[in-house]
XYZ file of C-alpha atoms in Angstrom:
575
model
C -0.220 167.081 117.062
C 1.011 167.452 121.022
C 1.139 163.727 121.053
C 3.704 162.867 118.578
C 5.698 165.901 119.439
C 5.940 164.847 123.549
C 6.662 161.345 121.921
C 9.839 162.990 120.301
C 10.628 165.308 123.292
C 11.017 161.819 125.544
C 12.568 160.568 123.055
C 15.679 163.094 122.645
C 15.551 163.762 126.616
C 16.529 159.388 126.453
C 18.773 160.099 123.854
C 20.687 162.978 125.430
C 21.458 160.780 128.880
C 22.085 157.754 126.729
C 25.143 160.006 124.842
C 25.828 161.011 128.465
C 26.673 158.187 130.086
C 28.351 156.803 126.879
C 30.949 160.282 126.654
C 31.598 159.469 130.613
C 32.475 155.700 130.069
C 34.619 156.661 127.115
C 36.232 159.221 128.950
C 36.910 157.122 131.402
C 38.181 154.373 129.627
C 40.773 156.545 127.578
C 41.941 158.085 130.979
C 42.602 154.404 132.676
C 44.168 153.166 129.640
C 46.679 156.366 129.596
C 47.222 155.640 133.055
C 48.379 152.343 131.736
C 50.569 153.073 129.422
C 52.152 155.722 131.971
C 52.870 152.819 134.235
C 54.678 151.208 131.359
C 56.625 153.700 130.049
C 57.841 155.221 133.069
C 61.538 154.580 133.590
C 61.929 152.143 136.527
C 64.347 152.738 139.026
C 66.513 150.201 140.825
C 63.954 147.867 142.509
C 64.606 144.244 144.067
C 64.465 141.652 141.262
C 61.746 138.925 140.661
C 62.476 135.602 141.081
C 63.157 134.652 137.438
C 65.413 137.350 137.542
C 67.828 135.970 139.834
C 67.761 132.694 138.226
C 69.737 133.392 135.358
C 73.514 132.279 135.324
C 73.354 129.838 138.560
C 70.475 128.264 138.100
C 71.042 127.743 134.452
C 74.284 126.551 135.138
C 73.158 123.886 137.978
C 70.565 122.555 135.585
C 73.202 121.591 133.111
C 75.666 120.231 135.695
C 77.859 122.991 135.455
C 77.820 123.801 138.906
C 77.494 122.204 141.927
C 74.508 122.993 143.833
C 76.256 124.558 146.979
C 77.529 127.493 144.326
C 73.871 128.869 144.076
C 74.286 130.001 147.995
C 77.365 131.625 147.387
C 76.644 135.446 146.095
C 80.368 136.110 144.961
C 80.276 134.199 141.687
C 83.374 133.476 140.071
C 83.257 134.547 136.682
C 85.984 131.937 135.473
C 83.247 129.437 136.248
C 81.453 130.873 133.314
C 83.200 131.138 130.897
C 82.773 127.921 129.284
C 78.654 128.271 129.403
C 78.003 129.156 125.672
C 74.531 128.748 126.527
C 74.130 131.363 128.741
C 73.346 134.239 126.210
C 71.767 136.434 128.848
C 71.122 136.358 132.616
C 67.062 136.893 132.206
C 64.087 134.849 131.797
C 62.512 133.665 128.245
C 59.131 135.714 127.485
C 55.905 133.016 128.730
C 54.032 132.612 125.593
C 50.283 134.352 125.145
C 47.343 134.104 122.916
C 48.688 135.096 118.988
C 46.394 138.584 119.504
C 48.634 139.670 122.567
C 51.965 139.790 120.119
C 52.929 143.253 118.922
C 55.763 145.066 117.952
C 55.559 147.394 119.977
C 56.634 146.098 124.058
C 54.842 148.855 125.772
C 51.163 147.885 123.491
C 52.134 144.244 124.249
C 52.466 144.561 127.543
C 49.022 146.783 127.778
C 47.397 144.387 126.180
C 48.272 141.837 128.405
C 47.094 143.400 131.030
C 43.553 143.617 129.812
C 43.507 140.283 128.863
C 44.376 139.056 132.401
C 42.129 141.874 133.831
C 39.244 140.172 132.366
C 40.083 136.758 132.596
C 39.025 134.259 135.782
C 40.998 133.500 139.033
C 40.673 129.948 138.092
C 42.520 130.107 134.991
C 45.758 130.933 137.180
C 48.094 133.980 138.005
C 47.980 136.818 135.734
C 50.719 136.722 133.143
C 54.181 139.181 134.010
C 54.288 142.681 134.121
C 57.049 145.299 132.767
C 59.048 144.104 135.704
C 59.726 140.434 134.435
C 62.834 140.347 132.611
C 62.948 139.260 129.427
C 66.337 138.051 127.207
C 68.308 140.293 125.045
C 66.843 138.578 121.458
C 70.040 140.606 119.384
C 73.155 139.287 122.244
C 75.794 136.773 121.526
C 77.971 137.566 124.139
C 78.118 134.960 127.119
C 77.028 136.587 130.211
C 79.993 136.673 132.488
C 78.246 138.528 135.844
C 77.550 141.092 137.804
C 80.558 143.263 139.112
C 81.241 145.906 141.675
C 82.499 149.119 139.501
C 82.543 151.386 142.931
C 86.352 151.742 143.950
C 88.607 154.767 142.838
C 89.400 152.864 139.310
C 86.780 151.696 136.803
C 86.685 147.574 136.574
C 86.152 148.216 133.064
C 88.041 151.501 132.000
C 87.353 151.414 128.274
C 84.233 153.994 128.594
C 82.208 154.033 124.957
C 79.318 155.719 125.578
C 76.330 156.578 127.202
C 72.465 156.486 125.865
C 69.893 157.995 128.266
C 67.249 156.779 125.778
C 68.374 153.616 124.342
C 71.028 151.561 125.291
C 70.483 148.072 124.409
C 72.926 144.826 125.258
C 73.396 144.200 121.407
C 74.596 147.988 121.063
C 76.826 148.101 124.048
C 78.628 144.782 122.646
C 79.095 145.288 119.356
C 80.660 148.733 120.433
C 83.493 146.845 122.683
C 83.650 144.578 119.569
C 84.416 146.930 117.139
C 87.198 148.469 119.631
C 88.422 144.538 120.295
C 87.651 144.610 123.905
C 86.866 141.513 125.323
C 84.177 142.289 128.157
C 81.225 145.045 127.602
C 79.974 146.477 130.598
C 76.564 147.660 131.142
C 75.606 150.552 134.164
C 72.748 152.052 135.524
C 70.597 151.267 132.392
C 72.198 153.639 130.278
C 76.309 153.352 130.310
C 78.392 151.408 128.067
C 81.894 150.449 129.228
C 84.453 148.161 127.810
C 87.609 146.376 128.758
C 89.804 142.948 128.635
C 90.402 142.092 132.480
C 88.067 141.749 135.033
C 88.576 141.293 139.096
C 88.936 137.573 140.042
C 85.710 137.727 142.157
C 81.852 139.109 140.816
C 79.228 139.971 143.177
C 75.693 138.626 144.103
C 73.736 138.397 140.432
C 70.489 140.125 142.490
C 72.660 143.418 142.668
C 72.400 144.050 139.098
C 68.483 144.809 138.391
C 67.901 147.751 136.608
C 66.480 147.855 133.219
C 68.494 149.129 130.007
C 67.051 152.079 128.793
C 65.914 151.001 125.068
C 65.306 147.325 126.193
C 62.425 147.026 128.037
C 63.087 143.651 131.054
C 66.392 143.476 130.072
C 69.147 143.812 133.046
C 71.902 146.654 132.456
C 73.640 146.630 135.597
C 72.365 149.384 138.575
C 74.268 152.362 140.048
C 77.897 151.316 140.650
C 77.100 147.854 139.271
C 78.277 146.417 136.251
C 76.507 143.391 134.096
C 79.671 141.934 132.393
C 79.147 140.289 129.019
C 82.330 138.515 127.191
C 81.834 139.251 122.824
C 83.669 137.313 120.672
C 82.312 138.374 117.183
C 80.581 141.769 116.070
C 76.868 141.383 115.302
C 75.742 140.955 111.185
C 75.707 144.460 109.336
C 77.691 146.558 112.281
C 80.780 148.098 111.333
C 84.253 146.097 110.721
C 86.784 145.855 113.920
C 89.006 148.849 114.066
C 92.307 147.486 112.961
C 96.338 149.317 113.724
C 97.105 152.593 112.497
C 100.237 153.052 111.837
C 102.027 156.013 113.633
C 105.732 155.875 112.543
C 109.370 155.034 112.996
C 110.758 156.285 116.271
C 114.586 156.056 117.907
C 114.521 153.033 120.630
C 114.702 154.765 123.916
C 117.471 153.803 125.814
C 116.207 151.203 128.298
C 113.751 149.039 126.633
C 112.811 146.829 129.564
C 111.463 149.657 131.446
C 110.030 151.927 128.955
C 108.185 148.488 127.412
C 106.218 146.792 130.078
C 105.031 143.900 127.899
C 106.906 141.993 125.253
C 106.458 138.812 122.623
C 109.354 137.530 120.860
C 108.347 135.517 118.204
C 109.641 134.026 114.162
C 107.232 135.625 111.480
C 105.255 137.808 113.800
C 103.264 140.449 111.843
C 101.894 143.775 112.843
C 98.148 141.878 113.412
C 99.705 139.552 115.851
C 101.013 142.199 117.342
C 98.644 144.672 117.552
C 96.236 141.986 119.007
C 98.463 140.543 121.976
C 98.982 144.478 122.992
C 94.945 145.363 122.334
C 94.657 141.972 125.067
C 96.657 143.577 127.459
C 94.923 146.799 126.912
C 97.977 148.815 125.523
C 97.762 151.465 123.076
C 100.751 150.971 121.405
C 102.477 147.957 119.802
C 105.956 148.165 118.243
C 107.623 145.952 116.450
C 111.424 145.805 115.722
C 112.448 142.531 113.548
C 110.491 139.833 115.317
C 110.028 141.365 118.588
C 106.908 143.091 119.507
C 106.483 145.191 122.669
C 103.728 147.050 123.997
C 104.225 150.670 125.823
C 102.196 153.429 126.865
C 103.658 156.835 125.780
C 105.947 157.851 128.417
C 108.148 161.383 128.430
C 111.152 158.646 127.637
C 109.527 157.606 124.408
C 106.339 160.794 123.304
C 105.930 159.623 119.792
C 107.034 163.388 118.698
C 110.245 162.957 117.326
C 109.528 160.969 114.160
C 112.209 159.351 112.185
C 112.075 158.618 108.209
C 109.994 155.675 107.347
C 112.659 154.062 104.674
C 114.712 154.020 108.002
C 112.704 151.744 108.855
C 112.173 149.778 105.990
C 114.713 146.955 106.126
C 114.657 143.219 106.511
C 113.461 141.862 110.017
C 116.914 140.782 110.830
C 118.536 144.510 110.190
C 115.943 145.766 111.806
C 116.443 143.538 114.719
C 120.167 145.335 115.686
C 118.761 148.704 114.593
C 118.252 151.289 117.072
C 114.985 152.064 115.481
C 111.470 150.884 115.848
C 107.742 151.307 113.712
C 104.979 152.018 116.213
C 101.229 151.278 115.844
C 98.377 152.454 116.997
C 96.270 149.416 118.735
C 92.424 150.183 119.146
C 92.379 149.899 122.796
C 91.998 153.570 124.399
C 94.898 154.915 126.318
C 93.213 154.220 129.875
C 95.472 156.244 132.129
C 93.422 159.435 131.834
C 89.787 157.879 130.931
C 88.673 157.725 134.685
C 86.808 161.087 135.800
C 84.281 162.189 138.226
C 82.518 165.372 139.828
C 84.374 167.344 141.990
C 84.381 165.843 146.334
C 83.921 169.686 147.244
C 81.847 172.339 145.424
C 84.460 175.146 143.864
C 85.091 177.871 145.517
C 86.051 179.497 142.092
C 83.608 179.296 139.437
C 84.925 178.763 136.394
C 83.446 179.434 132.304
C 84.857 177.700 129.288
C 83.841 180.375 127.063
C 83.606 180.466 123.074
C 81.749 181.640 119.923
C 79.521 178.560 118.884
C 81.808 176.217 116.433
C 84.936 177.328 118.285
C 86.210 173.657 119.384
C 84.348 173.753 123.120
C 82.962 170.290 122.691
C 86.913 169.631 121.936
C 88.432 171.641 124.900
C 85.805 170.147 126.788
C 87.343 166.946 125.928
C 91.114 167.982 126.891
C 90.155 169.250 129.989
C 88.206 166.567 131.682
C 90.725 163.964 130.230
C 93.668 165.562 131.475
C 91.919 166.980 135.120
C 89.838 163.685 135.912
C 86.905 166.604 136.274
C 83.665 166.645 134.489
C 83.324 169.928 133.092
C 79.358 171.370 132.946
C 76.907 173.563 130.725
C 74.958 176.602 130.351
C 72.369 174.311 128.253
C 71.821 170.554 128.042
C 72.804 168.713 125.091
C 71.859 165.477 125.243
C 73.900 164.006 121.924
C 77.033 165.084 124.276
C 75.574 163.570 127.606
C 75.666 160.303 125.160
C 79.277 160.561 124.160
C 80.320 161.087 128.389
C 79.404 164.102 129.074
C 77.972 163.366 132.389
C 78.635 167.365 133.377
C 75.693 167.863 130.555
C 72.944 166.543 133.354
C 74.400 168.435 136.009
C 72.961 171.724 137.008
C 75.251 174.486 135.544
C 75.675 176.423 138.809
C 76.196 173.358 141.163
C 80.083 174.064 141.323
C 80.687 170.205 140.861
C 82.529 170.799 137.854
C 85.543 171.634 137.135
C 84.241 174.434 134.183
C 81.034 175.810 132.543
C 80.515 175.702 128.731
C 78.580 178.443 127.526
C 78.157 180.510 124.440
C 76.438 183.846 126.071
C 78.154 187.030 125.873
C 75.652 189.826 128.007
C 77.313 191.587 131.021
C 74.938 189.905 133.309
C 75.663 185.932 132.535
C 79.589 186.885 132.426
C 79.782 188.781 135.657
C 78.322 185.519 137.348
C 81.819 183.967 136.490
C 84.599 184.455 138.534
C 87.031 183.647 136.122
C 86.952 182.071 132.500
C 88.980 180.668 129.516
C 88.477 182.380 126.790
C 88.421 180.211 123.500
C 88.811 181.809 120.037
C 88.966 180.536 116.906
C 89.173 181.676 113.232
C 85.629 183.344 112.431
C 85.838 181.659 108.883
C 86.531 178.056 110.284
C 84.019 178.658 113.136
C 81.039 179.935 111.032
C 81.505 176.649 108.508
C 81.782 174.465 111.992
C 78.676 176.135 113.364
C 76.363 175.728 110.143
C 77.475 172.351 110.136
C 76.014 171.817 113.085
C 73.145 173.737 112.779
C 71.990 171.551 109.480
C 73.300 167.940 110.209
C 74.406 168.105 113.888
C 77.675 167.930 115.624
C 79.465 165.263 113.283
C 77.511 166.305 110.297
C 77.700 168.296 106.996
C 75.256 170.530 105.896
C 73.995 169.714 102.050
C 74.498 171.477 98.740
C 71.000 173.013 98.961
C 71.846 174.442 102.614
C 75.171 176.377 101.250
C 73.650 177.513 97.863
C 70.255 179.041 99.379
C 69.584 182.690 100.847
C 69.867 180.319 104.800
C 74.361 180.893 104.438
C 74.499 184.496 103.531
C 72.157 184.998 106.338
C 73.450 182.979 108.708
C 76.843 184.945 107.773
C 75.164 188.101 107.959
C 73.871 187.819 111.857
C 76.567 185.434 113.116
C 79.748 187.484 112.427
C 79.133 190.101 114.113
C 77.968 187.868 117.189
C 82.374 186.501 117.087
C 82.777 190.105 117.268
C 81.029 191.072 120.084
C 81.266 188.109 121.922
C 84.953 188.422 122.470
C 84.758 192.036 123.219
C 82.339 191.711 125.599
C 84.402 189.274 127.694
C 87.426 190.913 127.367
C 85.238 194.135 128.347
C 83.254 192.527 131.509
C 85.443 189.327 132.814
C 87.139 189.245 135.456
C 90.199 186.907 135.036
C 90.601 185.563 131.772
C 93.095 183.083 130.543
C 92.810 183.396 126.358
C 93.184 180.502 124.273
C 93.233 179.950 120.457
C 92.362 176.888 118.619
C 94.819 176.691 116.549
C 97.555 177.198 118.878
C 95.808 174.351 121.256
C 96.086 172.358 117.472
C 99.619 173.302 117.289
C 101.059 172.438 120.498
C 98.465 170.771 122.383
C 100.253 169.390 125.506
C 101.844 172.847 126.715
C 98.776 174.932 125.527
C 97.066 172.528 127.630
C 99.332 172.397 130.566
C 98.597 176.247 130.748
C 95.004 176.121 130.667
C 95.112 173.302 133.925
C 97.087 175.265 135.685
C 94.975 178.074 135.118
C 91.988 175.825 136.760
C 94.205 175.311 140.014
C 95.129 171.714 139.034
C 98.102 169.736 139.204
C 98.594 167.155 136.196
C 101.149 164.600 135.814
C 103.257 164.424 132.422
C 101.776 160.943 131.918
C 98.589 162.393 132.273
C 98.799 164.761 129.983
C 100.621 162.390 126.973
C 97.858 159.986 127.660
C 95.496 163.138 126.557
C 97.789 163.387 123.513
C 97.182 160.409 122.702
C 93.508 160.821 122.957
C 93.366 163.775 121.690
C 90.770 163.523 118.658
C 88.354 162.183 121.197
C 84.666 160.820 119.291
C 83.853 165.047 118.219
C 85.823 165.631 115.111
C 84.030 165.226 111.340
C 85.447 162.684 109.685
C 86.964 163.598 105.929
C 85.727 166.582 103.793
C 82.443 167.285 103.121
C 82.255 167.997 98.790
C 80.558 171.876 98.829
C 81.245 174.941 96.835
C 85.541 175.365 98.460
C 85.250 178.810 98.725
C 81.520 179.763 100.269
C 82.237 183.128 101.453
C 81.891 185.525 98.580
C 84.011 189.032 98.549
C 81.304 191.124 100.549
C 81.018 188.382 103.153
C 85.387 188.685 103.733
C 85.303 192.466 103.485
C 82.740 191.985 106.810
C 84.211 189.522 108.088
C 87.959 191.026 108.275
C 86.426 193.873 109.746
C 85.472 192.222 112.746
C 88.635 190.419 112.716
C 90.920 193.632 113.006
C 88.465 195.008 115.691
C 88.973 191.997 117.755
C 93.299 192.113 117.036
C 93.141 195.931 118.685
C 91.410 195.372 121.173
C 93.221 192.485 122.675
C 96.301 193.983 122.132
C 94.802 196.782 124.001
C 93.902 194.047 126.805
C 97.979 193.569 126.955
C 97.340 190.067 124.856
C 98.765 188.465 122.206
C 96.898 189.588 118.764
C 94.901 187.136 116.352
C 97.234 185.022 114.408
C 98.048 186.202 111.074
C 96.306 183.474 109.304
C 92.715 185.078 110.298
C 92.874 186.777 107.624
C 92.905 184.986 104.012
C 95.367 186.416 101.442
């Protein structure tokens, strides 16, 4: 009986090392392999490029004859020599081929895979296949790759600015974005930045200066810091959306010298708005007016401010008449107004620091927009929003209390996180429009509408409930605890946005030109507003919820009248 029972003690004592050393070399084995992928998915910073990488748009070029051989030692390529090279789709290498086992969808498996394979395979059987740092070409792009350009002066080469993605910019995304706006040349930046425009400097520099990787296209080149990898689009990719065509914006009196209020002209039999609007969006203008069969393209200057519209039927007679009129119909082109898209962080840290400060769904995002358009200033954040870091935000990455911007969003409302500020602009806006604008947001994001379910469940009357009294209280506590306040409502900045907005620069310490600020008009929507109506219930707010909420609204109406302000406007309260 001891026999066969020692027999099965050895036996499990073999058994318990074997499962051991098998749990050590699996553990070990998971942990190298999420090394790995770490290595892969890390975000690579700006490195030297490979070989292959510098290749692209020279070498290409000599191997077709395009070139003569003495341009490859020149680094400051000329981009007109490029044009013509409808083969160059991209300035990176084609992926080397690998065993049919090695192909996934997925780049950063693939290129794990790979790895292994080449771990494991002979010296003799040649170099190990590329890593994550061989470029490979942008599959979706039909632009021609134009270059790589300095964007480091004190104007943008490309002042068109689209977006940003942190997470995944692509060269197919960037492009059909110009495309859509009919820009010409789509810029890509530091991996994640998106710009768009339809000139370019006569010179490029060295290719090798643009090597970092786009952010949601794994070895594909998207410029580097202050570096700008130029593609020229002729055609929007299959399934994006349509070109953006002229909006009309009405008839307007001539001003009085055309020449000079009209930089650019075309004179021509039968020309129609499309002709027009296209020779202005060429020459990056972001209006085109026609009179008869003469087209011009202007900027809005305080000589001709597009506020003073005239009657449309005024406009509505044969080309001829319309030729000796003294009136004109004015289109929107869908080039931005560039005089007021350049901005940056502020050369000295503020001495005065500065809150934009609102109830959520009060039109910050908005303000936000005005301000940094019309100072040239970033503005920051309490929090970080990354969806508004992607529309140019770049004051969203920035810590809130590094004084490099020229304001601080933030919602809070406690003594403590007010008294920090020095001074602050106060934003209000109707509690009824800013609790719809804040569920919205809350259910389908910042250019969303919440569903039918969302408004006809117990989540609105709730959400009603708590957040009404938080517009109370958050205006009373400022007014209460700040300590120089400029107030500003929403619908008044609606109303009469340029000298609302003059007020509120001026309140930052800033000087603006008038040009400036009409360029701002002109902008003014920015990429933040919801687009058309959403179809819910048109009245959600039931009679209890407006007997609470006018309440609040004739606590806050004393008490900034006791604060020597202006009351809430009338319309506050529904009737």
């Amino acid at each position: 009986m001891a026999k066969p029972f020692f027999r099965l003690q050895k036996f499990l004592r073999r058994t318990q090392f074997l499962l051991f050393f098998l749990t050590a070399a699996y553990l070990m084995t998971g942990s190298l392999l999420l090394l790995q992928r770490a290595r892969v998915a890390l975000p690579q910073g700006p490195r030297a490029p490979g070989p292959l990488q510098t290749l692209p748009v020279a070498a290409v070029a000599l191997g077709v004859g395009l070139l003569d051989s003495r341009a490859l030692h020149d680094p400051r390529v000329s981009p007109e020599l490029l044009l013509g090279v409808d083969m160059l789709q991209s300035p990176l290498t084609r992926p080397r081929p690998g065993p049919r086992w090695l192909r996934s969808r997925n780049s950063e498996l693939r290129q794990l895979r790979r790895r292994w394979f080449h771990h494991f395979m002979s010296d003799s059987q040649g170099p190990p296949a590329l890593g994550p740092e061989a470029a490979r070409p942008a599959i979706h792009s039909r632009g021609i790759y134009i270059g790589c350009f300095s964007d480091d002066g004190h104007e943008r080469t490309l002042k068109g600015a689209v977006f940003y993605d942190l997470r995944k910019m692509t060269v197919s995304h960037c492009q059909d974005a110009c495309a859509e706006r009919s820009y010409v040349y789509a810029g890509l930046e530091a991996g994640a930045e998106c710009y768009c425009g339809n000139r370019l400097p006569a010179m490029s520099v060295g290719l090798e200066e643009c090597n970092q990787e786009c952010k949601g296209e794994k070895g594909s080149v998207c410029g580097a810091v202050d570096r700008l990898s130029v593609y020229r689009v002729d055609e929007l990719q299959p399934g994006s959306r349509k070109r953006r065509t002229a909006t009309y914006r009405g008839c307007f009196r001539l001003p009085e010298n055309i020449t000079h209020a009209f930089p650019s002209s075309l004179i021509q039999a039968n020309v129609t708005v499309e002709t027009c609007s296209g020779f202005c969006s060429q020459k990056e203008f972001p209006l085109a007016i026609l009179r008869g069969w003469e087209c011009y393209c202007a900027y809005p200057t305080p000589q001709f401010n597009l506020r003073d519209a005239m009657d449309s039927s005024v406009c509505g007679q044969d080309p001829e008449a319309q030729r000796l009129a003294e009136y004109c119909e004015v289109y929107q082109t869908p080039v931005q107004d560039t005089r007021c898209t350049d901005r940056r962080f502020l050369p000295n840290k503020s001495k005065v620091f500065v809150a934009l400060s609102s109830f959520p769904g009060a039109g910050n995002t908005w303000a936000r927009h005005l301000i940094e358009h019309a100072t040239g200033f970033y503005t920051g954040s309490y929090y970080f929003d990354g969806t508004l870091y992607n529309k140019g935000f770049k004051g969203e990455k920035d810590h809130w209390r590094s004084r490099r911007t020229i304001c601080v969003k933030t919602h809070e409302s406690g003594r403590r996180e007010i008294e920090m500020f020095d001074s602050a602009i106060l934003l209000i806006r109707n509690p009824y429009r800013s609790l719809v604008a804040e569920f919205n947001r809350k259910c389908a994001g910042h250019l969303g509408y919440a569903a039918d379910r969302n408004w006809k469940s117990k989540e609105w009357p709730d959400f009603v409930n708590s957040y009404a009294s938080w517009w109370s209280s958050h205006v009373l506590d400022w007014l209460k605890y700040g300590k120089r306040l400029l107030v500003v409502h929403y619908e008044e900045l609606r109303r009469s946005l340029v000298p609302t907005l003059r007020e509120m620069v001026a309140f930052l310490n800033v000087s603006v030109s008038e040009e400036r600020l009409l360029c701002v008009e002109n902008n003014k929507e920015g990429s933040f507003r919801r687009r058309g109506r959403r179809s819910h219930d048109p009245e959600p707010f039931t009679p209890e919820m407006k007997d609470l909420i006018n309440g609040y609204i004739r606590t806050v109406d004393q008490a900034l009248r006791d604060h020597n302000w202006t009351g809430l406007p009338r319309e506050y309260v529904p009737r």
